[in-house]
Amino acid sequence: MILYVISVGLSVTMGLMGFINLAHGVFAMAGGFLLSTAMSALGMPFPVALVAAALSVAALSVVLERLLYSRLYAAGELAQVLFSIGLIFVSVAVARLIYGNLAAPIFLPDYLRGQLHFMGRDFPTYRVFLIAFSALIIFSLWFGVERTRWGAMVRAAVDNRGMAQSVGINTRVLFMATFALGSGLAGLGGALGADILPVQWGYPFEHLVYFLIVVAVGGLGSLRGPFVAALLIGVADTACKYWIPEFGAFLVYAATIGILLWRPMGLFGVRA
Amino acid sequence: MSGYSANTRIRWTEWLPWVAAGAFFFVLPEYLSLGARILIFILFALSLDLILGYAGIVTLGHSAFFGLGAYTAGILSAKLGVHDPFIGLAAAAAMSAALGLVTGAVILRTRALTLLMLTLAITAILLEIANKATRLTGGADGLSGVQVSPILGLFRFDLYGKTAFLYCLVALFAGWWVVRRIIYSPYGAMLTGIRDNATRMHAIGAPVYWRLVLIYTVSATMAGVAGALLTQVNQFVGLNVLGLEPSGDILVMLILGGVGRLYGAFVGPVVYLIAQDYLAKQYPEYWYFGIGVLLIVVVLFARGGVLGIVDQLRNKWLSHSKPKSSAKASAR
Amino acid sequence: MALALQTEKLCKSFGALTVADNIDFRLEAGARHALIGPNGAGKTTFVNMLTGALAPTSGRILMSDQEITKTSQAARVKLGLGRTFQITTLFRSLPVLDNVALAIAERQGVAKRMWKAASRHQEIKDEGMDLLGVLGLADDAASAAQDLPYGKQRLLEIAVTLGLKPKVLLLDEPAAGVPSHDSGKVLQQLEKLSSDIAVLIIEHDMDLVFRFAQRITVLVQGQVLVEGTPHEIAGDKRVRDVYLGEATHG
């Protein structure tokens, strides 16, 4: 589910702006680090720190977008790939400089630790919280995109940027805002998931493949797609590692290849 | 630079790399292992340039072929006891060619992000396999015990790396010659046509898909040979020849040097590997930072890499000293 | 006499939207045929189906009595079908000579060779230069295609297609976007085309159409409204109502 929250932002960014942003994991990592710092160094309580982390990441992304990303919108696939790799390198180095080699420690508040009793089974409280929270995010996203005017504009711009501009939609601001949302979500996801996916300097590299798989399989520009894909991948990965440990992540990759060949646009892909 | 209007005579500047290599051999014998490494990566970069710079295929999975070649040569020697270096190269070439053909045929029907993803997935799968098949590949510890018999029965691999360096140099020369021929051939012109405007290519009756599969296979073969060379020279192969990292590295090297212009593949690895050898050991955190910044700067301002900058400087100089000379004459 | 190109009941629908409705079309060998119709009539879709870029929903396409409905784009080119695009589609960063040479090399089967240098293939270069000369582009041979003025780019596109030595030539708005003093040059070149080639042009420039075409087909909303000689078409009231009425404005 963490995968979903992080990746849905990527789906929107890539689908909306047509920008291949491999550095998305950077925002997730930043979220995780900021959460950790906020809580330990600044003593903020968990929920506040979470919000603060997400917002800071969003703000950071806006800065990056204005300064750097926006120059490359028309630059072509190779340039975007290279740029985002460069960005990963830079942030990885910065992370290592600031935080050293260890994973960022996360101290969950007491009310989120332990287990919940439900239907005779024990569930780790935090995981339940995560699932619930993700569901909330998914719902608000769906609501926001499907129902509101903003959502309609985003969808219009995804479909046809030129047309949207001539209808008077300020695509520059729209892109900036959407990028901020996507990255903020990544930051949120990274922060939320920091307990499960430890945040340390190699984070964007390690998980890049998974983020990309979720987005590519789910389909660019769609919201449901990455949800389904993240679900599938999470389940498949766990199942595979449990039942046939010799194969490890093999199944996930093979499945990705299979799905992409069958549906090159992803399961719910919106555009070419 | 290629195509029907090009001049194919070997310019004197094209001999410089070989002269430099020869000089390196005599002047800096302590650095021959670094030198061999550079040569290998130049070969790897050349193979990538064929498909990236000329055919326009963006891939993050080229390490799959490099790694497959490396492991083939390693397994052949360490597990199957076949130590002849040329057989190792041939086997690596055959395996990579096969993988290149099969994967190319499958993925070249897709484009852009899907293609990129598939290339990543393929190299990730190979990495997983290498990681898990410990009996065959040595897993995370890598495969040691690779021995290489004397080349042609005469030249042993000495401790100083002399034989290794010359071995790689000859291989690189052969690879360079093949690539140069292809680039200047009608096939090479056709590839730049595909890169420039694939729709037009289809409209003049070119079976684009098959042409791409062919060059992809050729490129994979070369990458495989480069990988095998690495194993033979180091007498070891580890997991770091597969996965995202070497693919990313070689992409960066090529971009630094300049894509789509043959000699970018020479300049890039030289700059990158020498810098890495010096800087990454001294200041490892700053290495990533520096490379990242450099990459961003190159993408934003100097798309053509080092050679692109050289070209621009040369044009400026030429147009200053000869006011009447047309920009067309000095441009490629 | 075999028809150069023919369609029988050609249909294309995108879901509920029908863009081509039972089109029966005949292109005689050596014809000078024009396809006209208001915007959105489905003319480019029709051409895309003829060239194989788009698959029809139903119906047949034949070339010299040979069915090509399922044949690939590349194979149709080999059979002698060439086309130009409404939006100039050239190898923009390549020299003008290379643009033509690539087409000639494809035709001669040289394009797939990897050994001898391209620039040593003198026959191809010579043929290319000849072709450029015919179209008045010989002086521009070394310039990049994108550096040419637009009118010359349109001519270059025709040259590239001629390099394929097509038997059937489909020209999608060859004069589109060309400044009016240059469109005369385009017409000149069209008139020079060999009588072996069957030519179908899609055009909005009525001047060009009436001077060039011997037969005209009028397409409206995916259906053939009427077909005949320029004289018949000019006199047909339906056509005037639907289309020519608009053209007199522009």
Coordinates of C-alpha atoms in Angstrom, one line a residue, chain B residues 18-315:
Chain B
W18 CA 45.1 4.5 -30.6
V19 CA 48.2 6.6 -30.4
A20 CA 47.1 7.6 -26.9
A21 CA 46.5 4.0 -26.0
G22 CA 49.9 3.0 -27.2
A23 CA 51.5 5.9 -25.3
F24 CA 49.6 4.9 -22.2
F25 CA 51.0 1.4 -22.4
F26 CA 54.5 2.6 -22.4
V27 CA 54.3 5.7 -20.2
L28 CA 52.0 4.5 -17.4
P29 CA 52.6 0.8 -16.9
E30 CA 51.5 1.0 -13.3
Y31 CA 48.0 1.9 -14.4
L32 CA 47.4 -0.8 -16.9
S33 CA 44.6 -2.5 -15.0
L34 CA 42.7 0.8 -15.0
G35 CA 43.6 1.2 -18.6
A36 CA 42.2 -2.2 -19.5
R37 CA 39.0 -1.3 -17.6
I38 CA 38.7 1.9 -19.5
L39 CA 39.1 0.0 -22.8
I40 CA 36.4 -2.5 -21.8
F41 CA 34.0 0.2 -20.9
I42 CA 34.7 2.0 -24.2
L43 CA 33.7 -1.1 -26.0
F44 CA 30.5 -1.3 -23.8
A45 CA 29.8 2.3 -24.5
L46 CA 30.2 1.8 -28.2
S47 CA 27.7 -1.0 -28.1
L48 CA 25.2 1.3 -26.4
D49 CA 25.8 4.2 -28.7
L50 CA 24.8 2.0 -31.6
I51 CA 21.3 1.6 -30.3
L52 CA 21.0 4.8 -28.3
G53 CA 22.9 7.3 -30.4
Y54 CA 22.0 5.9 -33.8
A55 CA 18.8 4.1 -33.6
G56 CA 17.4 6.2 -30.8
I57 CA 16.4 3.3 -28.4
V58 CA 16.6 4.5 -24.8
T59 CA 17.5 1.6 -22.6
L60 CA 18.4 1.1 -18.9
G61 CA 18.9 -2.6 -19.4
H62 CA 22.1 -2.9 -21.4
S63 CA 23.9 -4.3 -18.5
A64 CA 21.9 -7.5 -19.1
F65 CA 24.0 -8.3 -22.1
F66 CA 27.2 -7.1 -20.4
G67 CA 26.5 -9.2 -17.3
L68 CA 25.4 -12.3 -19.3
G69 CA 28.6 -12.1 -21.3
A70 CA 30.6 -11.7 -18.1
Y71 CA 29.0 -14.7 -16.4
T72 CA 29.2 -16.9 -19.5
A73 CA 32.9 -16.4 -19.7
G74 CA 33.2 -16.9 -15.9
I75 CA 31.1 -20.0 -15.8
L76 CA 32.8 -21.5 -18.8
S77 CA 36.2 -21.2 -17.1
A78 CA 35.5 -21.7 -13.5
K79 CA 32.8 -24.3 -13.7
L80 CA 33.4 -26.0 -17.0
G81 CA 37.1 -25.8 -17.1
V82 CA 37.4 -24.2 -20.6
H83 CA 40.1 -21.7 -20.3
D84 CA 40.8 -20.6 -23.8
P85 CA 40.1 -16.9 -23.9
F86 CA 38.8 -16.8 -27.5
I87 CA 36.3 -19.6 -26.8
G88 CA 35.2 -17.6 -23.8
L89 CA 34.6 -14.6 -25.9
A90 CA 32.8 -16.5 -28.6
A91 CA 30.5 -18.2 -26.0
A92 CA 29.7 -14.8 -24.4
A93 CA 29.0 -13.3 -27.8
A94 CA 26.7 -16.2 -28.7
M95 CA 24.8 -16.0 -25.5
S96 CA 24.4 -12.3 -25.6
A97 CA 23.4 -12.4 -29.2
A98 CA 20.7 -14.9 -28.4
L99 CA 19.4 -12.9 -25.5
G100 CA 19.5 -9.7 -27.6
L101 CA 17.6 -11.3 -30.4
V102 CA 14.9 -12.8 -28.2
T103 CA 14.4 -9.7 -26.0
G104 CA 14.8 -7.3 -28.9
A105 CA 12.1 -9.1 -30.9
V106 CA 9.8 -8.9 -28.0
I107 CA 10.3 -5.5 -26.6
L108 CA 11.0 -3.5 -29.8
R109 CA 7.3 -3.5 -30.5
T110 CA 6.8 -1.1 -27.6
R111 CA 8.1 2.4 -27.1
A112 CA 9.2 5.0 -24.6
L113 CA 8.4 4.2 -21.0
T114 CA 7.1 0.7 -21.7
L115 CA 10.3 -0.1 -23.5
L116 CA 12.4 1.4 -20.7
M117 CA 10.6 -0.6 -18.1
L118 CA 11.0 -3.8 -20.0
T119 CA 14.7 -3.3 -20.4
L120 CA 15.0 -2.6 -16.6
A121 CA 12.9 -5.6 -15.8
I122 CA 15.1 -7.9 -18.0
T123 CA 18.3 -6.9 -16.3
A124 CA 16.6 -7.1 -12.9
I125 CA 15.6 -10.6 -13.6
L126 CA 19.1 -11.6 -14.7
L127 CA 20.4 -10.0 -11.5
E128 CA 17.9 -12.1 -9.4
I129 CA 18.9 -15.2 -11.2
A130 CA 22.6 -14.5 -10.7
N131 CA 21.9 -13.8 -7.1
K132 CA 20.0 -17.0 -6.4
A133 CA 21.8 -19.5 -8.6
T134 CA 24.7 -19.6 -6.2
R135 CA 26.0 -23.0 -7.3
L136 CA 26.5 -21.7 -10.8
T137 CA 27.3 -18.0 -10.3
G138 CA 28.6 -17.8 -6.8
G139 CA 25.7 -15.6 -5.8
A140 CA 26.5 -12.5 -3.8
D141 CA 30.1 -13.6 -3.3
G142 CA 30.8 -13.7 -7.0
L143 CA 32.6 -16.2 -9.1
S144 CA 36.3 -16.6 -8.6
G145 CA 38.6 -19.2 -9.9
V146 CA 38.4 -17.9 -13.4
Q147 CA 41.5 -18.9 -15.3
V148 CA 42.6 -17.7 -18.7
S149 CA 45.0 -19.8 -20.7
P150 CA 47.7 -18.0 -22.6
I151 CA 46.4 -16.3 -25.7
L152 CA 47.3 -18.3 -28.8
G153 CA 49.3 -20.4 -26.4
L154 CA 52.0 -17.8 -26.3
F155 CA 51.0 -14.8 -24.2
R156 CA 50.3 -15.4 -20.6
F157 CA 48.3 -13.0 -18.5
D158 CA 51.1 -11.4 -16.5
L159 CA 50.8 -9.8 -13.1
Y160 CA 51.4 -6.3 -14.5
G161 CA 48.4 -6.5 -16.8
K162 CA 50.4 -6.0 -20.0
T163 CA 48.8 -8.9 -21.8
A164 CA 45.4 -8.0 -20.5
F165 CA 45.7 -4.4 -21.7
L166 CA 46.8 -5.4 -25.2
Y167 CA 44.2 -8.1 -25.4
C168 CA 41.5 -5.5 -24.6
L169 CA 43.1 -3.0 -27.0
V170 CA 42.9 -5.5 -29.9
A171 CA 39.3 -6.4 -29.0
L172 CA 38.4 -2.7 -28.9
F173 CA 40.0 -2.0 -32.2
A174 CA 38.0 -4.8 -33.8
G175 CA 34.8 -3.5 -32.2
W176 CA 35.5 0.0 -33.3
W177 CA 36.2 -1.0 -36.8
V178 CA 32.9 -2.9 -37.0
V179 CA 31.0 -0.1 -35.5
R180 CA 32.5 2.5 -37.8
R181 CA 31.7 0.4 -40.8
I182 CA 28.1 0.0 -39.8
I183 CA 27.7 3.7 -39.0
Y184 CA 28.9 4.8 -42.4
S185 CA 27.0 2.1 -44.3
P186 CA 23.6 2.5 -45.8
Y187 CA 22.3 0.6 -42.8
G188 CA 23.7 3.3 -40.5
A189 CA 22.2 6.0 -42.6
M190 CA 18.9 4.2 -42.3
L191 CA 19.2 4.0 -38.5
T192 CA 19.7 7.8 -38.3
G193 CA 16.6 8.0 -40.5
I194 CA 14.6 5.9 -38.0
R195 CA 15.9 8.1 -35.2
D196 CA 15.0 11.3 -37.0
N197 CA 11.6 10.4 -38.2
A198 CA 10.3 6.8 -37.9
T199 CA 7.0 7.7 -39.6
R200 CA 8.9 8.7 -42.8
M201 CA 10.9 5.5 -42.5
H202 CA 7.8 3.4 -42.6
A203 CA 6.5 5.5 -45.5
I204 CA 9.5 4.7 -47.6
G205 CA 9.0 1.0 -47.1
A206 CA 11.6 0.2 -44.5
P207 CA 10.7 -2.8 -42.3
V208 CA 11.7 -0.7 -39.3
Y209 CA 11.0 -3.3 -36.6
W210 CA 13.3 -5.9 -38.1
R211 CA 16.0 -3.4 -38.7
L212 CA 15.9 -2.4 -35.1
V213 CA 15.9 -6.0 -33.9
L214 CA 19.0 -6.6 -35.9
I215 CA 21.0 -3.7 -34.6
Y216 CA 19.8 -4.5 -31.1
T217 CA 21.2 -8.0 -31.5
V218 CA 24.5 -6.7 -32.8
S219 CA 24.8 -4.2 -29.9
A220 CA 24.0 -7.0 -27.4
T221 CA 26.7 -9.1 -28.8
M222 CA 29.3 -6.4 -28.5
A223 CA 28.2 -5.7 -24.9
G224 CA 28.5 -9.4 -24.1
V225 CA 32.0 -9.5 -25.4
A226 CA 32.9 -6.5 -23.3
G227 CA 31.5 -8.3 -20.3
A228 CA 33.5 -11.4 -21.0
L229 CA 36.7 -9.3 -21.3
L230 CA 36.1 -7.9 -17.9
T231 CA 35.8 -11.3 -16.4
Q232 CA 38.8 -12.6 -18.1
V233 CA 40.9 -9.6 -17.2
N234 CA 39.9 -9.6 -13.5
Q235 CA 39.6 -13.4 -13.3
F236 CA 36.4 -12.8 -11.3
V237 CA 32.8 -11.9 -11.9
G238 CA 30.4 -10.5 -9.4
L239 CA 26.9 -9.2 -9.2
N240 CA 27.9 -5.7 -10.0
V241 CA 27.8 -6.4 -13.7
L242 CA 24.1 -6.7 -13.7
G243 CA 21.1 -4.6 -12.8
L244 CA 20.4 -0.9 -12.9
E245 CA 23.8 0.4 -11.7
P246 CA 26.1 -0.6 -14.6
S247 CA 23.4 0.4 -17.1
G248 CA 23.1 3.8 -15.5
D249 CA 26.9 4.2 -15.3
I250 CA 27.4 3.4 -19.0
L251 CA 24.6 5.7 -19.9
V252 CA 26.2 8.5 -18.0
M253 CA 29.6 7.8 -19.5
L254 CA 28.2 7.9 -23.0
I255 CA 26.3 11.1 -22.4
L256 CA 29.4 12.8 -20.9
G257 CA 31.3 12.0 -24.0
G258 CA 28.6 12.7 -26.5
V259 CA 25.9 10.5 -27.9
G260 CA 25.6 9.4 -31.5
R261 CA 29.1 10.4 -32.6
L262 CA 31.3 7.4 -32.3
Y263 CA 34.1 9.0 -30.3
G264 CA 31.8 10.1 -27.5
A265 CA 32.1 6.5 -26.5
F266 CA 35.8 7.0 -26.2
V267 CA 35.9 10.2 -24.3
G268 CA 33.2 9.4 -21.9
P269 CA 34.6 6.4 -20.1
V270 CA 38.1 7.9 -20.1
V271 CA 36.8 10.9 -18.2
Y272 CA 34.4 9.1 -16.0
L273 CA 36.7 6.2 -15.0
I274 CA 39.7 8.3 -14.4
A275 CA 37.7 10.8 -12.3
Q276 CA 36.1 7.9 -10.4
D277 CA 39.4 6.2 -9.7
Y278 CA 40.7 9.4 -8.2
L279 CA 37.8 11.1 -6.7
A280 CA 35.5 8.3 -5.6
K281 CA 38.2 6.8 -3.4
Q282 CA 39.0 10.1 -1.7
Y283 CA 35.6 11.6 -1.3
P284 CA 32.9 8.9 -2.0
E285 CA 30.0 11.1 -0.9
Y286 CA 31.1 13.9 -3.2
W287 CA 31.6 11.6 -6.1
Y288 CA 27.8 10.9 -6.4
F289 CA 27.1 14.5 -5.9
G290 CA 29.6 15.7 -8.5
I291 CA 28.4 13.2 -11.1
G292 CA 24.8 14.1 -10.4
V293 CA 25.4 17.8 -10.8
L294 CA 27.5 17.2 -13.9
L295 CA 24.8 15.1 -15.4
I296 CA 22.1 17.7 -14.7
V297 CA 24.4 20.5 -16.1
V298 CA 25.1 18.4 -19.2
V299 CA 21.4 17.7 -19.8
L300 CA 20.4 21.3 -19.4
F301 CA 23.2 23.1 -21.1
A302 CA 25.6 20.8 -23.0
R303 CA 23.5 18.1 -24.6
G304 CA 26.2 16.9 -26.8
G305 CA 28.6 16.1 -24.0
V306 CA 32.3 16.8 -24.1
L307 CA 32.6 16.4 -27.8
G308 CA 29.6 18.7 -28.3
I309 CA 31.4 21.4 -26.4
V310 CA 34.5 20.8 -28.4
D311 CA 32.5 21.1 -31.6
Q312 CA 31.0 24.4 -30.5
L313 CA 34.4 25.8 -29.6
R314 CA 35.8 24.7 -32.9
N315 CA 33.0 26.4 -34.8

